[in-house]
Coordinates of C-alpha atoms in Angstrom, one line a residue:
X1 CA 0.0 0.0 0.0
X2 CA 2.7 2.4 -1.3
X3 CA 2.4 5.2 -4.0
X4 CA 5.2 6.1 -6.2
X5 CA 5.9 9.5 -5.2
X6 CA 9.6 9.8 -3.9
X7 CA 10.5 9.4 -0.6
X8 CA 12.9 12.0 0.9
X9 CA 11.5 12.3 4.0
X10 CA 10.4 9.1 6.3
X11 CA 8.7 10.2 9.9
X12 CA 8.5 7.3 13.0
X13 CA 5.9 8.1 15.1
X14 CA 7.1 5.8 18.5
X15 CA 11.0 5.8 19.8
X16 CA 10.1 2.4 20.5
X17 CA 12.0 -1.0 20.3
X18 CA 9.6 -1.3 16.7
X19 CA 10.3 2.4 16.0
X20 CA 14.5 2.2 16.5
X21 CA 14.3 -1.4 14.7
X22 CA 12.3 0.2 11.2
X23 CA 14.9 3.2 11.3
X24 CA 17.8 0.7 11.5
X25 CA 16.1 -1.2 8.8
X26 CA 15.5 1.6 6.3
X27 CA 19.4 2.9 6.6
X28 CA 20.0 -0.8 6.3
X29 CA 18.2 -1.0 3.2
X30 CA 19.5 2.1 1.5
X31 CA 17.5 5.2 2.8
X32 CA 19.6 8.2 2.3
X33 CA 16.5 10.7 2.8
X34 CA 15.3 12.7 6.0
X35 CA 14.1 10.5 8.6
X36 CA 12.5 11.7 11.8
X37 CA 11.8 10.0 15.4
X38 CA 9.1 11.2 17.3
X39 CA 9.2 10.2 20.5
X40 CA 6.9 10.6 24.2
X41 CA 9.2 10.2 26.3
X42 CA 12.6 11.9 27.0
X43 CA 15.0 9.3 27.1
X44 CA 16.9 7.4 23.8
X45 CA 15.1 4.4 23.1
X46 CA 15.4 1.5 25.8
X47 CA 13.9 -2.2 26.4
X48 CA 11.1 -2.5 28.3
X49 CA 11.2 -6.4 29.3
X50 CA 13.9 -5.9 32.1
X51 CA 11.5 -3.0 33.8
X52 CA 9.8 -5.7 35.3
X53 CA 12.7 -7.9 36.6
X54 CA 16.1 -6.4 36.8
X55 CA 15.5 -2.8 36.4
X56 CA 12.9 -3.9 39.6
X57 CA 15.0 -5.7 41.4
X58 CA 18.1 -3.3 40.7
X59 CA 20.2 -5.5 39.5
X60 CA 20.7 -3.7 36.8
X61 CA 21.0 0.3 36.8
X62 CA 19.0 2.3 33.9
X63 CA 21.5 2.8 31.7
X64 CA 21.9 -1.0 30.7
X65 CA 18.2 -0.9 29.5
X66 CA 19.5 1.3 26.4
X67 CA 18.9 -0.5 23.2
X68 CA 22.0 1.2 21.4
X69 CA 24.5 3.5 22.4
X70 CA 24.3 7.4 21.4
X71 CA 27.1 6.7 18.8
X72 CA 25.1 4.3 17.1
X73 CA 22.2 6.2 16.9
X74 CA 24.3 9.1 15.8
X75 CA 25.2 6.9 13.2
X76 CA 21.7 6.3 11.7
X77 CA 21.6 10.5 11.0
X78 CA 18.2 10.7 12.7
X79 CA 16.1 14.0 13.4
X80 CA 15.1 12.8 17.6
X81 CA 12.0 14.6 18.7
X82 CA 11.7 13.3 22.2
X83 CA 10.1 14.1 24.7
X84 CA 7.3 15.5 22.9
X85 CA 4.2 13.2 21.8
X86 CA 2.8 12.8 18.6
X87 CA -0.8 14.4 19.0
X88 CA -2.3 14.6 15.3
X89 CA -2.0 13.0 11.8
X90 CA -3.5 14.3 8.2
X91 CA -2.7 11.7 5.9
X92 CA -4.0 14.1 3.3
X93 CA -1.4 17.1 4.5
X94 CA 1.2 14.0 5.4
X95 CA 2.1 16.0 8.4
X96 CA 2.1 14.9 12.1
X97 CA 1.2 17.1 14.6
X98 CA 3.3 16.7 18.3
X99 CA 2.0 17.7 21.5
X100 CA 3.9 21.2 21.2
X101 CA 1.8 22.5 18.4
X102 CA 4.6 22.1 15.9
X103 CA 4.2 19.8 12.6
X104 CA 6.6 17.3 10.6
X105 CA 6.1 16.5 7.1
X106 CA 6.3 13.1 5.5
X107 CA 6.4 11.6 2.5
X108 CA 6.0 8.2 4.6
X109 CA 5.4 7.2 8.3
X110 CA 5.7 4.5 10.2
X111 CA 3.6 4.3 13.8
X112 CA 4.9 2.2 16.6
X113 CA 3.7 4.5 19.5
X114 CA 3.0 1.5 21.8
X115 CA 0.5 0.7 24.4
X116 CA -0.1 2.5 27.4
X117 CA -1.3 0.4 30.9
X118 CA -5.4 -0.3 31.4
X119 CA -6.2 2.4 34.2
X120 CA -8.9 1.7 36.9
X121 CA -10.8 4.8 38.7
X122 CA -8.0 4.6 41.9
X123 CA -4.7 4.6 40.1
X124 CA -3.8 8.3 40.7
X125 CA -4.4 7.3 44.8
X126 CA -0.9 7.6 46.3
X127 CA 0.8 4.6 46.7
X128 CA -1.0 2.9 43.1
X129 CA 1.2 2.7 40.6
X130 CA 1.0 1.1 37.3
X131 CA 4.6 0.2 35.8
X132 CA 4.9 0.9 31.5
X133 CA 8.2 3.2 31.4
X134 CA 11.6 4.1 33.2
X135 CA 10.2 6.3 35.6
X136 CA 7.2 4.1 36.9
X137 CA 9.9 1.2 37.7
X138 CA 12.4 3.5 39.3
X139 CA 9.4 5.0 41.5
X140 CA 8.3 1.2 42.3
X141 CA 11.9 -0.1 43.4
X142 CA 12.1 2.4 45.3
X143 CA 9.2 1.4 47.3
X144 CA 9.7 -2.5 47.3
X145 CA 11.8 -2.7 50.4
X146 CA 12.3 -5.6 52.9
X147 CA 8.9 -6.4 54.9
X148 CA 6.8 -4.0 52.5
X149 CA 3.2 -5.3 51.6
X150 CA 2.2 -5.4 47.9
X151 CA -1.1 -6.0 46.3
X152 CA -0.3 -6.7 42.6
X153 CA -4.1 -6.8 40.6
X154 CA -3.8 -8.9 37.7
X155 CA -2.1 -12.1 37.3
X156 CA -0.8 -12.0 33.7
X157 CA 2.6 -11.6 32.4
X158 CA 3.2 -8.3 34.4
X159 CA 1.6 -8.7 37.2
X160 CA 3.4 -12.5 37.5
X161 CA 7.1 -10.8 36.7
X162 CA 6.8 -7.8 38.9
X163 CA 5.1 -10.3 42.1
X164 CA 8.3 -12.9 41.4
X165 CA 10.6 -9.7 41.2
X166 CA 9.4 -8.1 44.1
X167 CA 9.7 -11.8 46.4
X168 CA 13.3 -11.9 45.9
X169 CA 13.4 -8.2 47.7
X170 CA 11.6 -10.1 50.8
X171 CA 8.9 -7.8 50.0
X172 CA 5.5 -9.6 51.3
X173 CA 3.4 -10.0 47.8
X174 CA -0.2 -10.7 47.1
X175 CA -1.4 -11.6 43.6
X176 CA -5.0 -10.8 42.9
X177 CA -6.5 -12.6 40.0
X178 CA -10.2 -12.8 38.6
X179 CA -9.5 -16.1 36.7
X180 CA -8.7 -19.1 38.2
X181 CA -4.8 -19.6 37.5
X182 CA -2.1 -16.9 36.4
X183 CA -2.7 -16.3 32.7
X184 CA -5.6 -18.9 32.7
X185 CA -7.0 -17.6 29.3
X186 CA -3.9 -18.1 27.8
X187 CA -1.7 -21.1 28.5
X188 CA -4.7 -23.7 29.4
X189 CA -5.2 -25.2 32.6
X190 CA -2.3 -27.7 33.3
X191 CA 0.4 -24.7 32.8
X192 CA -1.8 -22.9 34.7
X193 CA -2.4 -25.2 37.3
X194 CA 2.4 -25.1 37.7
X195 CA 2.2 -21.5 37.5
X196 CA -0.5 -21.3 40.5
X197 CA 1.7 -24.0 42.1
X198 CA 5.2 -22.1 41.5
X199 CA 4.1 -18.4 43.2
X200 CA 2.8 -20.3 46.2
X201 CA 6.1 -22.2 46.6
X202 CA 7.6 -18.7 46.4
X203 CA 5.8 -17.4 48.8
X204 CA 2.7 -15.2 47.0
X205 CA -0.2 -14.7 48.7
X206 CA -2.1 -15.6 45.5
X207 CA -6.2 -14.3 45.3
X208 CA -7.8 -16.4 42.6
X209 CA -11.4 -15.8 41.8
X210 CA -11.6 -12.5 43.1
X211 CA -11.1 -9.3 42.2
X212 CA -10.4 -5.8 43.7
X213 CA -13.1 -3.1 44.5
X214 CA -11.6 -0.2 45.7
X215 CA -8.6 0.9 47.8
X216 CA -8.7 1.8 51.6
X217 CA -6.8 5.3 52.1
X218 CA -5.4 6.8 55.8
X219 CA -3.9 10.1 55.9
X220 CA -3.7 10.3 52.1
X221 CA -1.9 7.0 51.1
X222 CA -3.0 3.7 50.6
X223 CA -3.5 1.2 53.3
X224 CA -5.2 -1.5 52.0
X225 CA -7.1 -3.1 49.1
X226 CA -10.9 -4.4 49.6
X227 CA -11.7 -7.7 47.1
X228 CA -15.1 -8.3 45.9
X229 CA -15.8 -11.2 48.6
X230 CA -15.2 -8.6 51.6
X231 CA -12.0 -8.9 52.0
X232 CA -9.1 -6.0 53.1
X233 CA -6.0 -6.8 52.1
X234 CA -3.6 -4.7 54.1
X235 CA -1.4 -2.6 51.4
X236 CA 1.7 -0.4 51.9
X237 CA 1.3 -0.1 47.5
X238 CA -0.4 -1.7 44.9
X239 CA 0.1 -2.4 41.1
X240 CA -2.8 -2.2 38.9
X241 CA -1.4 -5.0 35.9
X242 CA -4.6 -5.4 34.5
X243 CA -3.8 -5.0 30.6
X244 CA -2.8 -2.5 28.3
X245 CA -4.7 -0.3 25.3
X246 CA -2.8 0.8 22.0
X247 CA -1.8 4.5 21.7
X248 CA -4.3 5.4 19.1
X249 CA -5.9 8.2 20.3
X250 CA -3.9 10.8 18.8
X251 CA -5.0 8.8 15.6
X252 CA -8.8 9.7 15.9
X253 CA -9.3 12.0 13.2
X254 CA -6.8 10.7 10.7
X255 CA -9.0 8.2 8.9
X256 CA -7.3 4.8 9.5
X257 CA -9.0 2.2 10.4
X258 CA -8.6 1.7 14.0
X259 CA -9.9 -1.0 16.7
X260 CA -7.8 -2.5 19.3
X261 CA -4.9 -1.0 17.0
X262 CA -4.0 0.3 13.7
X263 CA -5.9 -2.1 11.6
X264 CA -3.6 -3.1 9.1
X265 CA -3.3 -5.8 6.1
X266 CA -0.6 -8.5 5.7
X267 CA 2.1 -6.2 4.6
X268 CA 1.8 -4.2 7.6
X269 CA -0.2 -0.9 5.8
X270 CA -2.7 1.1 6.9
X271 CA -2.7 3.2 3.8
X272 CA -0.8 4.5 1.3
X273 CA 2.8 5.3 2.5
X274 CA 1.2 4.5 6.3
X275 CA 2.8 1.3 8.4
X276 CA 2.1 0.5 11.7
X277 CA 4.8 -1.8 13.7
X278 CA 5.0 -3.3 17.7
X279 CA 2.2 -3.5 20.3
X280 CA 0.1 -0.8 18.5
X281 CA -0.1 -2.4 15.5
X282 CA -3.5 -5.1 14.6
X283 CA -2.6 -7.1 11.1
X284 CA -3.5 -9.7 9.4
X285 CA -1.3 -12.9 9.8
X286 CA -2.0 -15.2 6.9
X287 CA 0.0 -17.9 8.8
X288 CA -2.8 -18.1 11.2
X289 CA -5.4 -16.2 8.8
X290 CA -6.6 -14.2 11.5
X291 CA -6.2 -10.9 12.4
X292 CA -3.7 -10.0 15.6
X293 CA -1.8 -8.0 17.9
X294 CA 0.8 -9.2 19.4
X295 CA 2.7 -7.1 22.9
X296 CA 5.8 -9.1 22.8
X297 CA 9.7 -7.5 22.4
X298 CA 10.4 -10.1 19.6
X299 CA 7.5 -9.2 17.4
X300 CA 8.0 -5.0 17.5
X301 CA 11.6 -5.6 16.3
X302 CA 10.5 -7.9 14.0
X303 CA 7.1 -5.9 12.0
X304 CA 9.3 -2.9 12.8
X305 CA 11.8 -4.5 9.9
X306 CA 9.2 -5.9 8.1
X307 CA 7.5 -2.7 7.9
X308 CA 10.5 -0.4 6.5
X309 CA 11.5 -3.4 3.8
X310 CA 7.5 -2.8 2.7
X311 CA 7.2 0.3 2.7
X312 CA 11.0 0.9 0.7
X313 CA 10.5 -2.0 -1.5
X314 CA 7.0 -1.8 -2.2
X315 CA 7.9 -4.6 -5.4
X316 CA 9.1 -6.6 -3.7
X317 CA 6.8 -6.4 -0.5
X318 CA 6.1 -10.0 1.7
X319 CA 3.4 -10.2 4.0
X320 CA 4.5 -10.5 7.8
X321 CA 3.6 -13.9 8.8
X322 CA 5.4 -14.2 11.9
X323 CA 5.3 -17.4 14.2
X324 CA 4.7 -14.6 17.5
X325 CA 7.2 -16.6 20.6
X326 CA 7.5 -14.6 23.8
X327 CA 9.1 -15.3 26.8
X328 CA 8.8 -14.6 30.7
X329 CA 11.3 -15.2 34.2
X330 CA 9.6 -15.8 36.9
X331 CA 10.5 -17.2 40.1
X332 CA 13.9 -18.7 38.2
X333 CA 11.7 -20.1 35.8
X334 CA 11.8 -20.0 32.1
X335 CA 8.6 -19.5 30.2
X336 CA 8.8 -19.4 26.6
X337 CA 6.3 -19.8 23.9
X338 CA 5.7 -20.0 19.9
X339 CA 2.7 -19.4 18.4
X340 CA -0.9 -17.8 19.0
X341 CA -2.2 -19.9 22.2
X342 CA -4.9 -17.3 22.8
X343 CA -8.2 -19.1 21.9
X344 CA -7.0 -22.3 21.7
X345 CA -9.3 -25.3 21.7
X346 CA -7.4 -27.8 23.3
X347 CA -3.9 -28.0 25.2
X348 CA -2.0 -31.6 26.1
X349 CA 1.3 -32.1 28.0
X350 CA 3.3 -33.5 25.3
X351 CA 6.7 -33.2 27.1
X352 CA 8.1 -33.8 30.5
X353 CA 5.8 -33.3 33.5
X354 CA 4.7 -30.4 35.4
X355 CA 5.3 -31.5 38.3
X356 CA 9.0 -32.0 37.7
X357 CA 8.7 -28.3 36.5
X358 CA 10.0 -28.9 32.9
X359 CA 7.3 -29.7 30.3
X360 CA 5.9 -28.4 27.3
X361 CA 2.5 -28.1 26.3
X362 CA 1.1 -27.8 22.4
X363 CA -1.9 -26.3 21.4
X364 CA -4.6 -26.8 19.3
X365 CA -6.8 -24.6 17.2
X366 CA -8.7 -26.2 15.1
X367 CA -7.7 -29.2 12.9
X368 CA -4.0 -27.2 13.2
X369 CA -1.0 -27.2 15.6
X370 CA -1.3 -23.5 16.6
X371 CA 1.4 -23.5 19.9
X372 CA 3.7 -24.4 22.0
X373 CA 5.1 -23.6 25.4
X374 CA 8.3 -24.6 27.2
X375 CA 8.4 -24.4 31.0
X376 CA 12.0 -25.3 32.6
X377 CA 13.3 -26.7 29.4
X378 CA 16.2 -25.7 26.7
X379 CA 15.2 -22.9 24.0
X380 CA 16.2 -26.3 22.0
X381 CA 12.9 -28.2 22.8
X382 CA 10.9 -25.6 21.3
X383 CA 12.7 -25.3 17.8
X384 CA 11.2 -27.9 16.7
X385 CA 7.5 -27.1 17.5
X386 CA 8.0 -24.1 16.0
X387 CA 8.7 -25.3 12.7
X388 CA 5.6 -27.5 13.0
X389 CA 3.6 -24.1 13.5
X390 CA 5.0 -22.8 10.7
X391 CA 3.6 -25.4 8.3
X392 CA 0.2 -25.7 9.9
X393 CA 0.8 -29.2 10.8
X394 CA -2.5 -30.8 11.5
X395 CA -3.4 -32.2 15.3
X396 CA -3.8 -35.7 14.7
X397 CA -4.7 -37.3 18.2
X398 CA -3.9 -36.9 21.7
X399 CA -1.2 -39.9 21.0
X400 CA 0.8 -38.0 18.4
X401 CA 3.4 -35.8 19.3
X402 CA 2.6 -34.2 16.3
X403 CA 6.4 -33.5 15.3
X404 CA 8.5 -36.3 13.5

């Protein structure tokens, strides 16, 4: 979805692991033009994954999360605009619009503005925080300290990271979680079942079936959490992990197609000379022949690539059709997966045993092999059930193990 005026001026709208990865890609690839980085926040682009472990747990200072070093990025020619937000877009001007009134020009753009977390009414009480960037990690460390009490709402990937992080401060952790395992909806009930298993070995409080009504205040910070059954959870802070929505809004008026994303086709368009990469972008993965969004580091690098090669080599464009794998730590334990899992119709324990703590778990969708996950094991023990993804291998019965 590329018209063949000439580029001389390419704008990313998201300094953004997706964002830095499709200007890499289009100085790769031969783009000798302007090429602009709009970004919200301040800082030079940085990894988000180790936010919720090591940037938590202070292992690691701030600086390590830096996805290049300023003399790389100096190296890539780039106009930074950070710290300023991209506010408007008139794909009939081709012009962004920042938060500071001023405008950019394009001749193409690329949008990997990200997500931003799922608020509930209480998040601005003091002592709520909700962890997305740099700043709302540093302001959480500093908080989990030794004998602190923290209420983490929502049991998914976040909410599961930052609880495991903030155990290994000797912080006292409660997990509060709607569903009846950690990331129940997604990985299926035996993987959930280990994961229930593995906080409560590590000491989490962990609240299935439940889910949080309000926050108790006292002298204007928070002191507890109430659960729908009644319950007060006594709370020095609490971290509302309850999801995430894609930075469209600024995208309102401009005419693309939006809902839970950029809507976008195989390619990675959303209109001529427009591409949308990372957690904001919803396209359509023939692989799976379903529409998706995927809010995993692997994938934003990935369409972020996929979408500069498009949108410079519109000739010889090739429809992202990524087999999505993610990856999480928690409690010393490996979680890593391929595929889309989400929606599954049935999962089976192919490999090893939970109860050992190393197994792996395929997925089914279908008459088709749609995932895999690894818990415990080698990155090894996955390649393989990747591939199988890849060429839609059909689920033959519970016997198989559905790879030669």
């Amino acid at each position: 979805m590329t018209d063949r005026r000439p580029l001389r001026r390419i704008v990313i709208a998201g300094a953004s692991a997706a964002g830095l990865s499709a200007a890499e890609t289009l100085r790769r690839e031969g783009f000798e033009g302007a090429l602009t980085l709009i970004g919200r926040e301040p800082h030079l682009p940085y990894d988000r994954p180790p936010l919720s472990k090591q940037v938590l747990t202070g292992t690691w200072p701030a600086e390590r999360t830096a996805l290049r070093r300023p003399e790389d990025l100096d190296a890539l020619d780039l106009e930074l605009r950070l710290g300023t937000a991209a506010a408007a877009l008139s794909p009939a001007a081709r012009t962004v619009t920042l938060a500071d009134g001023t405008e950019t020009a394009y001749d193409a753009l690329i949008i990997a503005t990200g997500v931003r977390p799922r608020r509930l009414p209480w998040c601005d009480t003091p002592g709520v925080h909700v962890l997305r960037d740099l700043p709302d990690a540093l302001a959480l460390r500093q908080r989990l300290t030794a004998g602190r009490r923290l209420v983490v709402v929502g049991a998914g990937f976040l909410g599961s990271e930052v609880a495991a992080a903030a155990r290994t401060l000797d912080v006292a952790v409660t997990l509060v979680e709607p569903a009846p395992a950690p990331l129940a909806h997604l990985v299926g009930p035996d993987a959930g079942a280990f994961l229930t298993r593995l906080h409560r070995d590590n000491g989490v409080d962990l609240r299935l079936g439940t889910e949080v009504t309000g926050i108790v205040t006292a002298g204007g910070s928070t002191t507890g959490v109430r659960l729908a059954d009644g319950t007060l959870l006594p709370a020095d802070d609490v971290l509302v992990a309850i999801g995430s929505e894609p930075n469209t809004a600024w995208l309102r008026d401009s005419g693309l197609r939006l809902f839970d994303g950029v809507l976008c086709d195989e390619y990675s368009a959303a209109a001529p000379n427009v591409y949308a990469a990372g957690d904001v972008a919803r396209w359509h993965n023939p692989l799976f022949g379903t529409d998706m969004r995927v809010e995993h580091r692997t994938n934003a690098a990935e369409q972020g690539m996929a979408a500069a090669r498009n949108l410079l080599h519109p000739e010889r464009a090739a429809p992202f059709a990524p087999v999505p794998y993610f990856w999480s730590d928690q409690h010393g334990t490996r979680i890593q997966a391929y595929g889309c899992l989400r929606g599954h119709d049935e999962a089976q324990v192919v490999e090893g045993d939970p109860a050992d703590g190393r197994f792996l778990v395929a997925y089914r969708t279908g008459p088709a092999l749609t995932g895999a996950l690894a818990v415990g094991m080698p990155p090894k023990a996955l390649r393989r059930w990747r591939a199988a993804i890849a060429a839609r291998t059909q689920w033959r019965s519970p016997a198989d193990s559905l790879v030669a």
